[in-house]
Short mmCIF file of C-alpha atoms in Angstrom, two decimals:
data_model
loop_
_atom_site.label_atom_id
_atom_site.label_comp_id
_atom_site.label_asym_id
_atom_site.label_seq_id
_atom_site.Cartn_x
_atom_site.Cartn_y
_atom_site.Cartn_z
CA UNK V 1 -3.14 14.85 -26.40
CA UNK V 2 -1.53 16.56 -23.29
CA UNK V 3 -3.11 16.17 -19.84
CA UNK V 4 -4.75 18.71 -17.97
CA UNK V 5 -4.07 18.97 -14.32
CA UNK V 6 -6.41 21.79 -13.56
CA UNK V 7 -5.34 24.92 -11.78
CA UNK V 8 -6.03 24.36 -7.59
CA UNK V 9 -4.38 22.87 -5.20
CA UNK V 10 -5.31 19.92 -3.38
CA UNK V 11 -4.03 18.70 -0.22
CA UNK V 12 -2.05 14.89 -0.30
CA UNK V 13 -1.12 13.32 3.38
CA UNK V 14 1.33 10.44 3.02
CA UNK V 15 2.41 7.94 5.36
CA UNK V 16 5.91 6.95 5.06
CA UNK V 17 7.56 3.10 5.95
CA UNK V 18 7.90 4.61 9.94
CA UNK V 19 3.98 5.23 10.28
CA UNK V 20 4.73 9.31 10.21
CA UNK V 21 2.79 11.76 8.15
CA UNK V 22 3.59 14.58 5.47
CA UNK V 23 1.60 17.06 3.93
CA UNK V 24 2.13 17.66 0.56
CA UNK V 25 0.15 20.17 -2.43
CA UNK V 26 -0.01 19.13 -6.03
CA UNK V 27 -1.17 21.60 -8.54
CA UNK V 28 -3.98 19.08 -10.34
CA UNK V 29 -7.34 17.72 -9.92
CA UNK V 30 -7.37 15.51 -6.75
CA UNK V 31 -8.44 12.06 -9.43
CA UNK V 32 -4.42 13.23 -10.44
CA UNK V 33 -2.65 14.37 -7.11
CA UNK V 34 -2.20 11.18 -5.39
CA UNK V 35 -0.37 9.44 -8.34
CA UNK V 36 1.90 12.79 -8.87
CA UNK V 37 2.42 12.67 -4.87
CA UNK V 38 3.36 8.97 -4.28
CA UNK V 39 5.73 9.74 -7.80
CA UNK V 40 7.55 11.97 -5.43
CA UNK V 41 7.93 9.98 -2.25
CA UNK V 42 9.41 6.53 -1.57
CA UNK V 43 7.87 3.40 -3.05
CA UNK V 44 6.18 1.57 -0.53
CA UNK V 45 4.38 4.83 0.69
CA UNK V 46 0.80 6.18 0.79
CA UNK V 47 -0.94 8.44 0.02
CA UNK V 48 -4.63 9.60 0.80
CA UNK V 49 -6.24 13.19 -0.60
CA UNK V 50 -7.66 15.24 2.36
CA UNK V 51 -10.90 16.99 2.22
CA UNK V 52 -10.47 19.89 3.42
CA UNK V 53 -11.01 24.00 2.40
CA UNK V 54 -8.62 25.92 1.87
CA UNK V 55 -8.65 29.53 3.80
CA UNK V 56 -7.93 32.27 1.59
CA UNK V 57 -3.93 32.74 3.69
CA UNK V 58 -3.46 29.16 2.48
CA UNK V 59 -4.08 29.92 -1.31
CA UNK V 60 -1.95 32.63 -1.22
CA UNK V 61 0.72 31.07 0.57
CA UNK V 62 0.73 27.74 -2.13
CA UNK V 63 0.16 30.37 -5.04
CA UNK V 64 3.34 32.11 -4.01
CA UNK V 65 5.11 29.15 -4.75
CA UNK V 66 4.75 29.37 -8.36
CA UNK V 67 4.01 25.69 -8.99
CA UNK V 68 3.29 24.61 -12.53
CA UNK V 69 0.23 22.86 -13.23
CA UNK V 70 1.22 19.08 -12.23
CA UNK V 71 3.74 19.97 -9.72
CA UNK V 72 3.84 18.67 -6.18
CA UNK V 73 5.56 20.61 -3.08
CA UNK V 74 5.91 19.15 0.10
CA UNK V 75 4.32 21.53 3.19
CA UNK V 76 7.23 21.54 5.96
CA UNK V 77 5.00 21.54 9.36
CA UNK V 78 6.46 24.16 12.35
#
């Protein structure tokens, strides 16, 4: 039976081995975007799903990404 990952984004910070943080998106149901996240980091890293709400800029801006259902992106911070 295939999986379904849902179709909104949800917000993944990880901490890598030097105590710094990322921001990543997955494209799946938060239960799934922590596993898909830490699948796409280093081992050894965490990862934590953040709470927050999304403003209607930030929706578009992920959307226009064109992420499949499952996929993860990290968010490169200015």
């Amino acid at each position: 039976m295939a999986q379904s990952f849902g179709t909104s984004f949800t917000v993944v910070e990880v901490t890598g081995d030097d105590r710094r943080t990322q921001i990543w998106i997955a494209l799946a149901k938060p239960s799934q975007a922590t596993t898909l996240v830490l699948a796409a980091v280093p081992e050894g890293w965490t990862a934590d799903v953040l709470d927050i709400l999304l403003m209607p800029e930030q929706q578009k801006m992920f959307a226009d990404l064109h992420l499949e259902p499952g996929d993860v992106h990290r968010i490169d911070r200015d």
